[in-house]
Coordinates of C-alpha atoms in Angstrom, one line a residue:
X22 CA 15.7 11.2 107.0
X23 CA 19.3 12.6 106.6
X24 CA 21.1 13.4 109.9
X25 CA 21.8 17.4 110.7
X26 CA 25.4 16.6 110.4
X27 CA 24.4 14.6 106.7
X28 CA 22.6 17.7 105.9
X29 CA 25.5 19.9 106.6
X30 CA 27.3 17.8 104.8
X31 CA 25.4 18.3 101.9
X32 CA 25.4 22.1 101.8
X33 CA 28.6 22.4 102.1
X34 CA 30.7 24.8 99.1
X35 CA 33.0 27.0 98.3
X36 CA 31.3 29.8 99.9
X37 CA 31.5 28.1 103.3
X38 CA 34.9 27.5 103.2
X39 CA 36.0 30.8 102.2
X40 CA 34.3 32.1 105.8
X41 CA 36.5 29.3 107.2
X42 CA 39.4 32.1 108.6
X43 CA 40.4 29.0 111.1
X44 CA 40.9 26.7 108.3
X45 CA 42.7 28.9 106.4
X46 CA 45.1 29.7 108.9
X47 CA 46.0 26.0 109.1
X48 CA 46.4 25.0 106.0
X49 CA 48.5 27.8 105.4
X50 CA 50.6 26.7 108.3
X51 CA 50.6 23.5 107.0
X52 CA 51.6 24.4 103.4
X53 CA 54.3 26.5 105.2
X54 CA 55.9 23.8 106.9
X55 CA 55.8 21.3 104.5
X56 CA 58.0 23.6 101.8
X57 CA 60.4 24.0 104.9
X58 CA 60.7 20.7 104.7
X59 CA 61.2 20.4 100.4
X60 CA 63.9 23.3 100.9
X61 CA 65.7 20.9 104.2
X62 CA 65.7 18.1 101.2
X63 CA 67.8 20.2 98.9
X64 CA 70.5 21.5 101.7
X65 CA 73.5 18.9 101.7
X66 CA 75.3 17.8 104.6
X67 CA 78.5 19.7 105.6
X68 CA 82.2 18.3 103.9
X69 CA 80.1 15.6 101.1
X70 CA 81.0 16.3 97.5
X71 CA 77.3 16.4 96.3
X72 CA 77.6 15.4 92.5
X73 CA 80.3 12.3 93.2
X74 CA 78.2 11.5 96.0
X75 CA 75.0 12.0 93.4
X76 CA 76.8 9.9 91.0
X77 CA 77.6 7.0 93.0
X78 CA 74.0 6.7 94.1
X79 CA 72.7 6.4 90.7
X80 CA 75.4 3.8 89.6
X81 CA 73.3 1.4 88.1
X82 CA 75.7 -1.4 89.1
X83 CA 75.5 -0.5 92.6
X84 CA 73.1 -2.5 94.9
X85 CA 71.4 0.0 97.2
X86 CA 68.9 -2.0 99.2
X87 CA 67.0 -0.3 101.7
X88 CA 68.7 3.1 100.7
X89 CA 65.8 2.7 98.0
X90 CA 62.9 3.0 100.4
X91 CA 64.3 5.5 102.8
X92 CA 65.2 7.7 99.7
X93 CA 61.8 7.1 98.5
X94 CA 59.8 8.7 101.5
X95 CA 62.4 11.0 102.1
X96 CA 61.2 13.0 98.6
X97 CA 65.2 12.2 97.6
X98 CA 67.1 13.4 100.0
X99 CA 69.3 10.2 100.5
X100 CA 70.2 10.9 96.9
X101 CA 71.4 14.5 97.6
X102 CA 72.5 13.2 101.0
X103 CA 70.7 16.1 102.3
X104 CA 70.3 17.2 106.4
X105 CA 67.0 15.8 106.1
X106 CA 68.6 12.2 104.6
X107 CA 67.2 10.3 107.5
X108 CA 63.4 11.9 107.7
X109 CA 61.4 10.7 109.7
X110 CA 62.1 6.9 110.1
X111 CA 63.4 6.9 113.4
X112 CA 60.5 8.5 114.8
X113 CA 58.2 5.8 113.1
X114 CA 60.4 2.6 113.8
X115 CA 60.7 4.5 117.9
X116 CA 57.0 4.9 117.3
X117 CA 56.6 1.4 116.2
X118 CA 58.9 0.1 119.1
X119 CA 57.0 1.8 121.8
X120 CA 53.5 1.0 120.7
X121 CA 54.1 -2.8 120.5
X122 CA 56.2 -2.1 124.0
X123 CA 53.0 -1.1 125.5
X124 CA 51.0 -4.0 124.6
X125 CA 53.7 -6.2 126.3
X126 CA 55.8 -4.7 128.6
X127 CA 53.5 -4.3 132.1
X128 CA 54.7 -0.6 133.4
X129 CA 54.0 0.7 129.8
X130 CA 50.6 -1.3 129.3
X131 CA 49.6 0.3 132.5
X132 CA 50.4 4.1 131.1
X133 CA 48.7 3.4 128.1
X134 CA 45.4 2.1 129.3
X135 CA 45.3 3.9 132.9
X136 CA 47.5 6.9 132.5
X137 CA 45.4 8.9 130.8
X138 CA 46.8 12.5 129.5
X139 CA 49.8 11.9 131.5
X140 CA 50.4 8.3 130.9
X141 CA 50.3 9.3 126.9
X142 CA 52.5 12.2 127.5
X143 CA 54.7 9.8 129.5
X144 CA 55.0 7.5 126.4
X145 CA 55.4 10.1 123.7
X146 CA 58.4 11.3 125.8
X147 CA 59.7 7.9 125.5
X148 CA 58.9 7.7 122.1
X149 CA 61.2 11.3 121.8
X150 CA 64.0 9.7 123.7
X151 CA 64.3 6.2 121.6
X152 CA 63.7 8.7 118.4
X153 CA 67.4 10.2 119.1
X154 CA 68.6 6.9 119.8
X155 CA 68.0 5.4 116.9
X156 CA 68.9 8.6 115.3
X157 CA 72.7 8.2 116.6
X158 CA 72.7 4.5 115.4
X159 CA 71.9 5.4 111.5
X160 CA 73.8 8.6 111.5
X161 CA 77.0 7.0 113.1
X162 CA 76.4 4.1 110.3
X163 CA 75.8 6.6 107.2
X164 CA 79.0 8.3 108.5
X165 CA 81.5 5.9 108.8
X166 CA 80.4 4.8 105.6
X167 CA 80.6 7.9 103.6
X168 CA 84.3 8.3 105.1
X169 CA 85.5 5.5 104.1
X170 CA 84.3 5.6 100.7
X171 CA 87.1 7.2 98.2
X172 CA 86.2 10.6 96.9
X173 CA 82.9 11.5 98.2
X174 CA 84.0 13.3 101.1
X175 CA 86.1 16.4 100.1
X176 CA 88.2 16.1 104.2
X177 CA 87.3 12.7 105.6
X178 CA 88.5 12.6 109.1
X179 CA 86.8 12.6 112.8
X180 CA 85.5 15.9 112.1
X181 CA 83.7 15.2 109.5
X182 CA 82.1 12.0 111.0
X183 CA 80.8 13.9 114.0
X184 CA 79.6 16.6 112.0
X185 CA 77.7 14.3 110.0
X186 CA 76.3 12.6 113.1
X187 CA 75.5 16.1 114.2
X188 CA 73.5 17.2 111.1
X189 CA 71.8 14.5 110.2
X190 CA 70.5 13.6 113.9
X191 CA 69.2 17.3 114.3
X192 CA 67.3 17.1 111.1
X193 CA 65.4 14.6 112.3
X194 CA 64.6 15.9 115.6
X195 CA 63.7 19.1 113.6
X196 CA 61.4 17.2 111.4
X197 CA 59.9 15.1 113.9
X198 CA 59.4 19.1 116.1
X199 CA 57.9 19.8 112.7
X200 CA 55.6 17.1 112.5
X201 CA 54.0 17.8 115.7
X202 CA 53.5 21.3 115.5
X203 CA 51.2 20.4 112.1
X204 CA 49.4 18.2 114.2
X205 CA 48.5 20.5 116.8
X206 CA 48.8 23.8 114.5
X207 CA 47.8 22.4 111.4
X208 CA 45.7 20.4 109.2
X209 CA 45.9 16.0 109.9
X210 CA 48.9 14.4 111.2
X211 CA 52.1 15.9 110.4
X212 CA 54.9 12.9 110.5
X213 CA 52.4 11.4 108.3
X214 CA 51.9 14.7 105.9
X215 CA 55.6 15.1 105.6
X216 CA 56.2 11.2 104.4
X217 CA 53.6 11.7 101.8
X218 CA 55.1 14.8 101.1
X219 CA 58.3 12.5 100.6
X220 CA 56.2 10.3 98.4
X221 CA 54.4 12.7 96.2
X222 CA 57.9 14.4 95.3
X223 CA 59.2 11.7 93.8
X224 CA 56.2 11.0 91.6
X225 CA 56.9 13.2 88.6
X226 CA 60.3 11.7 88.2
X227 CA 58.6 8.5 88.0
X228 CA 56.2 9.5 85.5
X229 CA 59.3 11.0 83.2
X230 CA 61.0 8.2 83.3
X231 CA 58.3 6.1 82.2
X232 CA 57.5 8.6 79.2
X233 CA 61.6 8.6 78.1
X234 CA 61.2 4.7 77.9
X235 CA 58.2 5.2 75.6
X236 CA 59.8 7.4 73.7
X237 CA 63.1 5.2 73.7
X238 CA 61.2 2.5 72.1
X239 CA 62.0 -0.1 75.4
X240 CA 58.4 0.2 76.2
X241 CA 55.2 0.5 74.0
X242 CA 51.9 3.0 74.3
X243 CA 49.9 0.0 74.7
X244 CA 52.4 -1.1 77.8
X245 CA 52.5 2.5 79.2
X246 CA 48.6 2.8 78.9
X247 CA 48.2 -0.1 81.2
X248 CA 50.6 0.8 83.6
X249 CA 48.6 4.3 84.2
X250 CA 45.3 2.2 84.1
X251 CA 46.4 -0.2 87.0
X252 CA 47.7 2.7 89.0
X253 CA 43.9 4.0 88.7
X254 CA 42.3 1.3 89.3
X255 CA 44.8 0.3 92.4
X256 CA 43.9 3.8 93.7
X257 CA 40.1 3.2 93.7
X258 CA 40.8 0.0 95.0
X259 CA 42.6 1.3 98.0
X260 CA 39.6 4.0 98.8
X261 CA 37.0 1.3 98.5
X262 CA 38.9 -1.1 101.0
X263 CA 40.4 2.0 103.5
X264 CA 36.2 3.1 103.8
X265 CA 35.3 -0.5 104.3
X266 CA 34.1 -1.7 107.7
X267 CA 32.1 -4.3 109.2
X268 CA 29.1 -2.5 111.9
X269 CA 28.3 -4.5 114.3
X270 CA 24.9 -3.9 116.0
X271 CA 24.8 -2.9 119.8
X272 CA 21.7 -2.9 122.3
X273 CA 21.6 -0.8 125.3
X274 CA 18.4 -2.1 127.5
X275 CA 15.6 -0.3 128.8
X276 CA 15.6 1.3 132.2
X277 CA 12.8 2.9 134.6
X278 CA 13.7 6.7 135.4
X279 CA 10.7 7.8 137.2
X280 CA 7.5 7.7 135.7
X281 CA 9.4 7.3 132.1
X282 CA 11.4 4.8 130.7
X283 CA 14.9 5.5 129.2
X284 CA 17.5 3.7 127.2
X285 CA 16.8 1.3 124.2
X286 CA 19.1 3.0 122.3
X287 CA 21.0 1.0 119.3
X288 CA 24.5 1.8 118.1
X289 CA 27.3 0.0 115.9
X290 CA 30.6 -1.1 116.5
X291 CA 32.4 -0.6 113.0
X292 CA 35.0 -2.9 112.5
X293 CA 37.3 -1.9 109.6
X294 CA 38.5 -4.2 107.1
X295 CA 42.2 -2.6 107.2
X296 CA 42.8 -2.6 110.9
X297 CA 46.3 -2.5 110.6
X298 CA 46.6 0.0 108.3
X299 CA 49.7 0.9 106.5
X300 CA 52.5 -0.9 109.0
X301 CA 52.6 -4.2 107.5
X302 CA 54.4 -3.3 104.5
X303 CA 56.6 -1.3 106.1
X304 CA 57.8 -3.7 108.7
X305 CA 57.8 -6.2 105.8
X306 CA 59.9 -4.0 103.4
X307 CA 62.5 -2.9 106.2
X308 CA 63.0 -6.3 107.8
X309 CA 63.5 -7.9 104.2
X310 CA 65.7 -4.9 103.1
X311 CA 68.3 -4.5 106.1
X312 CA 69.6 -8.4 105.8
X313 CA 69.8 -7.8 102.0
X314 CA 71.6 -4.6 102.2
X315 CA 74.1 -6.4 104.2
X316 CA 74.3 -8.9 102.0
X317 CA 75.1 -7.2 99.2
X318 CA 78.3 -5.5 100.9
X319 CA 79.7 -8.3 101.4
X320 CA 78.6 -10.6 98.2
X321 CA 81.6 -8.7 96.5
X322 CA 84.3 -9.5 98.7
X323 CA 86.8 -12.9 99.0
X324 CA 83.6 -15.0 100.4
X325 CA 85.3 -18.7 102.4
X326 CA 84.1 -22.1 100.0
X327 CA 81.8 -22.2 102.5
X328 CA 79.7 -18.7 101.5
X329 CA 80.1 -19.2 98.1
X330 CA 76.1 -19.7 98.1
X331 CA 75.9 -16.0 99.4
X332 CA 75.9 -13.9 96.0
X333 CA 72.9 -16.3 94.4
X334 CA 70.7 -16.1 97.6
X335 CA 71.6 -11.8 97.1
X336 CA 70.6 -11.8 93.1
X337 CA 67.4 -13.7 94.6
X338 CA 66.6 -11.1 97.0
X339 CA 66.2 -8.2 94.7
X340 CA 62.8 -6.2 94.0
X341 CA 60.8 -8.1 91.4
X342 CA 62.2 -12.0 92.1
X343 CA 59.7 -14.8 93.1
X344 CA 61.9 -15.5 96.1
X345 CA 61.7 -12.1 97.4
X346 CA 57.8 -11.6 96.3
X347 CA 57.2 -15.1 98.5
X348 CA 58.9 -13.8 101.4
X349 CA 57.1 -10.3 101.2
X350 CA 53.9 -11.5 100.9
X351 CA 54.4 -13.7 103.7
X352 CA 55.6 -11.1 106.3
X353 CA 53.0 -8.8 105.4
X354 CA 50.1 -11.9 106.2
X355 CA 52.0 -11.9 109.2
X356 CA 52.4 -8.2 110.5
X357 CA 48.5 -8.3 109.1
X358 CA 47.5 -10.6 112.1
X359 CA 50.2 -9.9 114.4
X360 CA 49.6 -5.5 114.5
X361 CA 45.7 -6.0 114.5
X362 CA 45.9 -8.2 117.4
X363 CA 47.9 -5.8 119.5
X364 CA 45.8 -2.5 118.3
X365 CA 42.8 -4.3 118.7
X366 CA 41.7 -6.1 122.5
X367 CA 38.3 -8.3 122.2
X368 CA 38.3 -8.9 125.7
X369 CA 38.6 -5.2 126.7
X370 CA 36.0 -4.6 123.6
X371 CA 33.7 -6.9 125.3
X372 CA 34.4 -5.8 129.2
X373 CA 33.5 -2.3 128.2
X374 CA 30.3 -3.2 126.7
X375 CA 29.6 -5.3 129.3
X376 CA 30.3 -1.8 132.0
X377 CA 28.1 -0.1 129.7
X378 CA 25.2 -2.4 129.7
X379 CA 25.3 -2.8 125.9
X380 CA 25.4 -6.4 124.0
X381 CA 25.2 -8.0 120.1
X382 CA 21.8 -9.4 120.0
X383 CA 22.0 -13.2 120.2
X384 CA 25.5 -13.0 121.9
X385 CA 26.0 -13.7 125.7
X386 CA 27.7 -10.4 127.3
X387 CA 31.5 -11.4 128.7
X388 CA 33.2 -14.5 127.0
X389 CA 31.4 -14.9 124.4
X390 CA 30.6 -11.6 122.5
X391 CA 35.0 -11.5 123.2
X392 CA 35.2 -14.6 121.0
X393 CA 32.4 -13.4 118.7
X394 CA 34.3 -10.2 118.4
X395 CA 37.8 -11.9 118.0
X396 CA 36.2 -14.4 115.3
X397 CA 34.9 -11.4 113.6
X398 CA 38.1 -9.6 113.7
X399 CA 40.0 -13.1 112.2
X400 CA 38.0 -13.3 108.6
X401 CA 38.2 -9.5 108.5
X402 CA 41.7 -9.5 109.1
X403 CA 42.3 -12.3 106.5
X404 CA 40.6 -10.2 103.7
X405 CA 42.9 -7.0 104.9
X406 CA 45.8 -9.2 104.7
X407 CA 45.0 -10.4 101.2
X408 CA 43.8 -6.9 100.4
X409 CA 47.2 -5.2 101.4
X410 CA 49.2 -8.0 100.2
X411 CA 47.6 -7.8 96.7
X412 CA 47.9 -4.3 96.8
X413 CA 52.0 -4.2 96.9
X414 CA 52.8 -7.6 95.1
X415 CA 51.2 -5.6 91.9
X416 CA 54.0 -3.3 91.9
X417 CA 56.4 -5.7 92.7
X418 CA 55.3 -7.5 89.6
X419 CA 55.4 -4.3 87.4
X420 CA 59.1 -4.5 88.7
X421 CA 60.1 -8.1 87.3
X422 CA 58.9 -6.9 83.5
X423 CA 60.4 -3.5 83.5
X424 CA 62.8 -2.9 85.7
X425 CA 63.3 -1.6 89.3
X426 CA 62.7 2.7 89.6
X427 CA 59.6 2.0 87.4
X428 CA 56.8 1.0 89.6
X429 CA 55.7 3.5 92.9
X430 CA 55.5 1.1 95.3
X431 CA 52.6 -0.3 97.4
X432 CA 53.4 1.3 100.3
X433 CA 54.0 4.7 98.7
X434 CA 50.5 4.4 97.2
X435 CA 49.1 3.1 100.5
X436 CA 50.9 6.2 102.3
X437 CA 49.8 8.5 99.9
X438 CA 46.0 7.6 99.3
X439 CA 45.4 7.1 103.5
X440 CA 46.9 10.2 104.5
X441 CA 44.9 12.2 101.5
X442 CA 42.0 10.3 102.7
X443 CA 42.6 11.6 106.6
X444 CA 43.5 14.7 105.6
X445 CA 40.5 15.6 103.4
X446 CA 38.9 14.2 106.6
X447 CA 40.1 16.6 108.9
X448 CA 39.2 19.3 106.3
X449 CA 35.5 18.5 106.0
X450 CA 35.4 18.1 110.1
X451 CA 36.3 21.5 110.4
X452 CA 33.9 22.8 107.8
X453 CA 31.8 21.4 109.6
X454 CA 32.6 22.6 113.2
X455 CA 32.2 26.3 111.1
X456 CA 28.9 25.5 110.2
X457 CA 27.8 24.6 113.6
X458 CA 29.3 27.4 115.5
X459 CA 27.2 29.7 112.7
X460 CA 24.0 28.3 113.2
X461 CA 24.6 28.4 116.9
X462 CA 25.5 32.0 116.5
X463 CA 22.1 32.9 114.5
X464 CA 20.4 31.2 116.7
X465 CA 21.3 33.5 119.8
X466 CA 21.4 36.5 117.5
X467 CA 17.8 35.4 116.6
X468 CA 16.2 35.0 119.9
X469 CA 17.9 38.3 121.3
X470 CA 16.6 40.2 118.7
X471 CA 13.0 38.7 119.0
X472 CA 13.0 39.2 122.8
X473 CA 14.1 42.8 122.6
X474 CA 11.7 43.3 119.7
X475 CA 8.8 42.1 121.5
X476 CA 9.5 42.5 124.9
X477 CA 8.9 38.3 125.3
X478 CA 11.0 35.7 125.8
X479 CA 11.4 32.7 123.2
X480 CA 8.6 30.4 123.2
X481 CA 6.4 31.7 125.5
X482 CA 3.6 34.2 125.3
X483 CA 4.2 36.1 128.9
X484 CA 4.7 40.0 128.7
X485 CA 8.2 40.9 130.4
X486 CA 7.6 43.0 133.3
X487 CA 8.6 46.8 132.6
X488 CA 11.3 48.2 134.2
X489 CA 10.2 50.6 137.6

């Protein structure tokens, strides 16, 4: 028999979530936001000459290395070298920083697990501080840079480099203000909605430029056919392994209460195949992208006898070489294990349980359901890593055969199909929250209008006494 929350599920319509005015109000908030966003991605920085700087980006002789990714989720805006250039990355690597800083660093361990509100509060403030840090770092690089560079800037000077640090840092405290107010305001997570926002803007391009090549004659119908049927089938693939878990069964005992006996209750502990969700491949792309960018800056210039091996390690480092495919696949295995064993605590799984009186059948309470759990968690992590790693060597491959700019990359599809999946998540939750404050409200409406019709109260037959 179907759950209430199963059947709710089931009846739920268009008709439902037009009486949704909650709903409504956030998604409009949320749609709102995220085109204040588009329109930040269009506005360039003060003093940059926008069609030189446009033109040097797309040199295709250029070597652009991680400027690749970061214009990628940031929807283009490195391209137009917007005030929203930088997005959101510093939040996420400050993010990234302070999460794996609380699963090692004592005073912040002791926030996270004991702090409660206050301790997380604590921690996002830290996360706020290292956010304009980081900030300051890239926007003092990207400034410099463009200053020295020869007819991009239309006054290069000090001015310009500290109005550049200026704008660019504010845009991403704006953003990352932006993001949260979608969170709490809003529909799903809002740094997340405005990277896939990123992502998704970029996709029509994508899909013209892969029509022009048809229609250039460098690639067939057959070729472009099975391009758009991977994509598909990479997508399905994704939502099958995001929604797959491994339940793991939990007994609570039986206890005396009286003259009745309670407890026996059973419950699962789902385990998901994808623990480490998306991070991975983006700690896998950004640490092999930064030394590459590097050194392709400097593969031009007078190199000693002794670097001459510097410019065929670069031209092995590019999207779509074995070399760089081997190294990718291998730091994503790794970030795999290493981010699903900081997330992720067996012994703390298993000390819980234990507080709680529940247990695996068959499985000692203590040390040994933690090494049950953490032997669980290994061959589930092992088919993630595989999972993921399959997942963005595909595009990579797509690269080596047709060219980098073709494929949208693992991690963009990854982005984009979680946070959909999240999102459409959130939506449904709040359907259903709608539904259930209804029912509750006919339910009160219903017993005060058979108690005032009948002069008894629900479920018993006893005559209200009349009023003297």
């Amino acid at each position: 028999m179907a759950s209430a929350a199963e059947q709710l599920a089931a009846n739920m319509n268009m008709g439902s979530f037009a009486k949704a005015t909650e709903l409504h109000k956030r998604l409009l908030f949320t749609i709102l936001a995220l085109l204040v966003y588009r329109i930040g991605t269009y506005v360039p920085i003060p003093g940059i000459n926008s069609e030189a700087f446009l033109q040097f980006f797309q040199n295709p002789d250029g070597q652009r290395g991680i400027l690749d990714m970061f214009n990628m989720f940031s929807g283009g805006a490195v391209e137009r070298m917007a005030v929203f250039a930088l997005n959101v990355m510093p939040y996420i690597s400050a993010s990234i920083i302070v999460q794996l800083m609380g699963a090692v660093y004592p005073p912040w361990e002791k926030l996270r697990k004991e702090g409660g509100e206050s301790g997380r509060k604590q921690l996002n403030q830290y996360t706020r501080y290292l956010t304009v840090v980081l900030a300051l770092f890239q926007s003092t690089g990207i400034a410099i840079g463009l200053n020295a560079q020869p007819g991009l800037i239309d006054s290069p000077g000090l001015f310009f480099i500290v109005s550049t640090i200026t704008t660019l840092t504010g845009g991403t405290m704006f953003l990352m203000w932006l993001g949260e107010q979608v969170t709490a305001r809003g529909v799903g997570n809002g740094i997340s909605l405005i990277i896939f926002a990123g992502i998704v803007a970029v996709l029509p391009g994508t899909i013209a430029r892969l029509f022009g090549l048809a229609q250039q004659g460098q690639m067939s119908a057959f070729t472009l056919l099975f391009i758009a049927a991977m994509m598909i089938g990479v997508v399905v693939f994704i939502v099958f392994m995001e929604r797959a878990q491994r339940r793991l069964l939990i007994q609570y005992p039986k206890r005396q209460e009286g003259n009745r006996m309670a407890g026996g209750e059973r419950s699962f502990l789902p385990l998901k195949v994808n623990t480490a969700g998306v991070i991975p491949p983006i700690f896998a792309s950004s640490l092999l992208m930064l030394p590459t960018t590097v050194a392709q800056m400097t593969a031009n210039a007078n190199l000693p006898s002794w670097m001459e091996w510097l410019p065929l390690v670069t031209a092995q480092m590019q999207h779509g070489q074995p070399v760089f495919m081997l190294l990718y696949g291998a730091l994503i295995v790794f970030f795999c294990f290493f981010y699903t064993s900081i997330t992720f605590n067996p012994e703390d799984t298993a000390e819980n349980l234990r507080k709680y009186g529940g247990f695996l059948p068959g499985i000692r309470p203590g040390k040994r359901t933690a090494e049950y759990l953490d032997y669980v968690l290994t061959r589930l992590t092992v088919i993630g890593a595989a999972y993921i790693t399959a997942v963005c060597l595909l595009p990579e491959m797509v690269i080596a055969n047709f060219g980098s700019g073709l494929a949208f990359g693992g991690t963009s599809i990854l982005i984009v199909v979680s946070v959909t999946m999240d999102t459409v998540a959130q939506i449904q939750s709040q359907l259903l929250a709608h539904q259930y404050e209804g029912l509750i409200k006919k339910a009160k409406l219903r017993g005060r209008g058979k108690t005032a019709g009948t002069g008894k109260t629900p479920g018993k037959g006893v005559t209200a006494p009349a009023r003297r």
